Short mmCIF file of C-alpha atoms in Angstrom, two decimals:
data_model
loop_
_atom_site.label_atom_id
_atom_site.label_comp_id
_atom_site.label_asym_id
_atom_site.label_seq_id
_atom_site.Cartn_x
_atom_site.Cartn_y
_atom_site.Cartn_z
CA UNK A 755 11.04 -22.06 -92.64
CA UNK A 756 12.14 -21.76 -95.97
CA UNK A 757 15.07 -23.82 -95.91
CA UNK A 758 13.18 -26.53 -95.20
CA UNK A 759 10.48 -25.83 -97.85
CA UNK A 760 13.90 -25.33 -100.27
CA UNK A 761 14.83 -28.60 -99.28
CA UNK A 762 11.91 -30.41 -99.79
CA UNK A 763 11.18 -28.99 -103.29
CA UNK A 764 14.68 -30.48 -103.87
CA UNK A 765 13.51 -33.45 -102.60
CA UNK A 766 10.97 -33.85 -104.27
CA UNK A 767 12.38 -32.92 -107.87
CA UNK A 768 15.14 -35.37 -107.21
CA UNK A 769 12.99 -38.41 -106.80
CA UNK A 770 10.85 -37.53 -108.96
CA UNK A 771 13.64 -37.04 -112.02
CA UNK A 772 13.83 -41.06 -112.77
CA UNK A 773 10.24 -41.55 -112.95
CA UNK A 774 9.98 -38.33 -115.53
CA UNK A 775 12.56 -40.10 -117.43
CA UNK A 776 11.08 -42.84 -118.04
CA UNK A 777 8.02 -41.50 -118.74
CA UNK A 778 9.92 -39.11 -121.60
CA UNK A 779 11.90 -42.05 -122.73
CA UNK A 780 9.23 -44.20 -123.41
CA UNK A 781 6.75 -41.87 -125.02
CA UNK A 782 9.72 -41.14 -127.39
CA UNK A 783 10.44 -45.10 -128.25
CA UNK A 784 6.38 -44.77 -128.96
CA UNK A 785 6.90 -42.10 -131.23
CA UNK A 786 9.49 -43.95 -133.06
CA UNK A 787 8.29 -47.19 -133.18
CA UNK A 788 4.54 -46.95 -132.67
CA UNK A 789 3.68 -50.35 -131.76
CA UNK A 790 0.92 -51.74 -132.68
CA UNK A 791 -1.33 -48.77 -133.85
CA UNK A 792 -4.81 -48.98 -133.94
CA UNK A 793 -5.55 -46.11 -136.31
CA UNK A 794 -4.74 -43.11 -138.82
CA UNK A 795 -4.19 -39.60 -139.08
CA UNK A 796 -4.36 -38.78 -143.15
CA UNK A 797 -3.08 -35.35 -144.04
CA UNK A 798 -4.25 -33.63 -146.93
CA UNK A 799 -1.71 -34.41 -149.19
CA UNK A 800 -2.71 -38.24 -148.72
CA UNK A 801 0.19 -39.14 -146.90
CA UNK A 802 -1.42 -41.34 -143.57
CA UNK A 803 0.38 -41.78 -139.84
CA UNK A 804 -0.26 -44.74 -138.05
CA UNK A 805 -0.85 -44.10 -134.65
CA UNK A 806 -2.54 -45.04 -131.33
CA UNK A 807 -6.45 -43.78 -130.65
CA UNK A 808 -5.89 -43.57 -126.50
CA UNK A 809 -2.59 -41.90 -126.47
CA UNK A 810 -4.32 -39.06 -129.25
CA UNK A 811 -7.51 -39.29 -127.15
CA UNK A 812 -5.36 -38.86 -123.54
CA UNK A 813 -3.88 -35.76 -125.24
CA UNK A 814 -7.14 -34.19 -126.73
CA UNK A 815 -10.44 -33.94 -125.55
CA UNK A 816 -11.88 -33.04 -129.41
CA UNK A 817 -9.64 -35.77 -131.12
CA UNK A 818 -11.48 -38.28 -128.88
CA UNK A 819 -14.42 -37.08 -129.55
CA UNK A 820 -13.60 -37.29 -133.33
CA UNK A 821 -12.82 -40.82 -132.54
CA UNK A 822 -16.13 -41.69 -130.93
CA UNK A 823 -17.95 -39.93 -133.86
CA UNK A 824 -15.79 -42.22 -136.46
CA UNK A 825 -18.64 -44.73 -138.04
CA UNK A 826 -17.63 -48.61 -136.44
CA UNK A 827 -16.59 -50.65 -139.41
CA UNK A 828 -13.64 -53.65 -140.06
CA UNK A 829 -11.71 -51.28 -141.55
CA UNK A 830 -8.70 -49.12 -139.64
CA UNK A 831 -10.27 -45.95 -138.40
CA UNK A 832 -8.96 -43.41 -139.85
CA UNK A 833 -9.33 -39.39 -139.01
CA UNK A 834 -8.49 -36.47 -141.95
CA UNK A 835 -6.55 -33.76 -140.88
CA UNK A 836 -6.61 -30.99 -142.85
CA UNK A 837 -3.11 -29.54 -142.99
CA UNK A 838 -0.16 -30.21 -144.83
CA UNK A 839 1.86 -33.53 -143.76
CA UNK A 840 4.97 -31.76 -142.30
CA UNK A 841 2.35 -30.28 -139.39
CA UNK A 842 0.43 -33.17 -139.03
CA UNK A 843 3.78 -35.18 -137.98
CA UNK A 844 4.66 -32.35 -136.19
CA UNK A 845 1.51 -32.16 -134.42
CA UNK A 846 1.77 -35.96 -133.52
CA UNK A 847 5.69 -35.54 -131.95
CA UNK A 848 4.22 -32.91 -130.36
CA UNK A 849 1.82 -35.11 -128.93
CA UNK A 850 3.61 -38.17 -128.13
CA UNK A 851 6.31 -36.24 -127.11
CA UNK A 852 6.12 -32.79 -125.84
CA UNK A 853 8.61 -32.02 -128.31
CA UNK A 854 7.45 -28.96 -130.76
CA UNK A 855 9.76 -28.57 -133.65
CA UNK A 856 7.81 -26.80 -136.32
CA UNK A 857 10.16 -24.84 -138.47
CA UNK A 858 10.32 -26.76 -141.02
CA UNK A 859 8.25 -24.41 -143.52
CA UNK A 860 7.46 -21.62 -143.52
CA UNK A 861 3.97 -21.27 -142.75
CA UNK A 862 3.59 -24.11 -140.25
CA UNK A 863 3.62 -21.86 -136.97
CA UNK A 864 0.68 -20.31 -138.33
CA UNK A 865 -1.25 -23.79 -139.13
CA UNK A 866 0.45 -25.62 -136.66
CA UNK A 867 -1.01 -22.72 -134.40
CA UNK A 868 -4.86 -23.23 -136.07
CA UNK A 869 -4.53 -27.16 -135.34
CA UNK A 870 -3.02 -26.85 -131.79
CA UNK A 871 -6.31 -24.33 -130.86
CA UNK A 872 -8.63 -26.48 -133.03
CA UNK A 873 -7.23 -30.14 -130.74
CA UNK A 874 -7.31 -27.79 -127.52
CA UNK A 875 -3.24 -27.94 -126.80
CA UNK A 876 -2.45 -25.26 -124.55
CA UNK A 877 1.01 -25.74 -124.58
CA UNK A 878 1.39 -26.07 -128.33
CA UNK A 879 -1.25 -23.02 -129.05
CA UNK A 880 1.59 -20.60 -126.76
CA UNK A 881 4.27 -22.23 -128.38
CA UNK A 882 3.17 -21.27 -132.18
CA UNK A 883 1.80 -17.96 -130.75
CA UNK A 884 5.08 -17.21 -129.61
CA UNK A 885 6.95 -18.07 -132.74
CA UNK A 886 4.83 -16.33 -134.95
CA UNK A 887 4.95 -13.09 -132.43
CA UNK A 888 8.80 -13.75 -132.75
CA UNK A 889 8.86 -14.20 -136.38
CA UNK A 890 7.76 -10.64 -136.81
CA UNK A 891 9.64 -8.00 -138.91
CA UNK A 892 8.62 -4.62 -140.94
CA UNK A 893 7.83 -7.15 -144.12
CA UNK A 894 5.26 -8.99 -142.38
CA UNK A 895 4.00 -7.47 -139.40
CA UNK A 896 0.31 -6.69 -140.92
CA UNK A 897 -0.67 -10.35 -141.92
CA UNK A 898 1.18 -11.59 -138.61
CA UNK A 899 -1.17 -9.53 -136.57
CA UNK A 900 -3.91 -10.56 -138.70
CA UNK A 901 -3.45 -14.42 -138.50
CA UNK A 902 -3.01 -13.97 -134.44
CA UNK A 903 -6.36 -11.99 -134.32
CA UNK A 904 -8.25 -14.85 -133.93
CA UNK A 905 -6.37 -16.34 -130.99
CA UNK A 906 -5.99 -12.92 -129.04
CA UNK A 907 -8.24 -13.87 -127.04
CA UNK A 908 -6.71 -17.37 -126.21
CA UNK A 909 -5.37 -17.19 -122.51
CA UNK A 910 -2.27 -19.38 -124.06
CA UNK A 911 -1.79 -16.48 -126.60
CA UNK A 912 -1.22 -13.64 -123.86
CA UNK A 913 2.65 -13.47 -124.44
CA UNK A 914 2.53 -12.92 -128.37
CA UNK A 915 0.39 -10.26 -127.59
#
């Protein structure tokens, strides 16, 4: 009945809480700290962001293919991103995290938007969709629509639309 099914949702959620946390917690310490790294992320400006090649390779199927495709040398692999640094760190908290905090200029939803569908993140393609699609006003409703075109189509783009 569905008391029972109730129930064992609850059930379910509760046990389940700790091992989330620690999950969250941790990935957050990585973010901080990031041990070890094995690699770098350069944005354009120059400015590079050590991180860790499985944990940007769990997260995205085309940044691990970008990995594979890196040349094998004694140097530190290292990937160029093409965006400004401010969305390339936000892209990586996003990534080690979950966590998507991009307002800190004002034209990062819109690039953060181009890397997310670029790196094939759902949840940070909807995410920048929906910010933009909420940024909207009289002023800048033409070019919003026009930088969204290209994602219309993007099932994780349905709600800005």
């Amino acid at each position: 009945n569905g008391m029972q099914e109730f129930v064992g949702i609850l059930e379910y959620e509760v046990l389940q809480a700790p091992a989330s946390d620690l999950v969250m917690n941790t990935a957050s310490r990585m973010w901080e700290l990031r041990p070890f790294p094995d690699a770098e992320l350069v944005a354009a400006g120059g400015r590079s962001f050590e991180v860790h090649r499985s944990v940007l390779a769990a997260a995205s199927v085309q940044l691990r293919q970008a990995w594979e495709n890196l040349p094998m040398t004694s140097a530190t692999p290292a990937l160029q991103i093409d965006a400004p640094q401010e969305t390339v760190e936000a892209l990586l908290r996003f990534i080690y995290t979950g966590v998507d905090e991009t307002n800190t200029t004002p034209g990062e939803p819109l690039e953060m938007l181009r890397l997310a569908h670029q790196y094939g993140l759902p949840n940070l393609v909807r995410s920048s969709a929906t910010r933009l699609a909420n940024s909207m006003q009289r002023q800048n409703a033409v070019s919003l629509v026009r930088a969204l075109r290209p994602y219309r189509d993007h099932p994780a783009c349905e709600l800005a639309w």
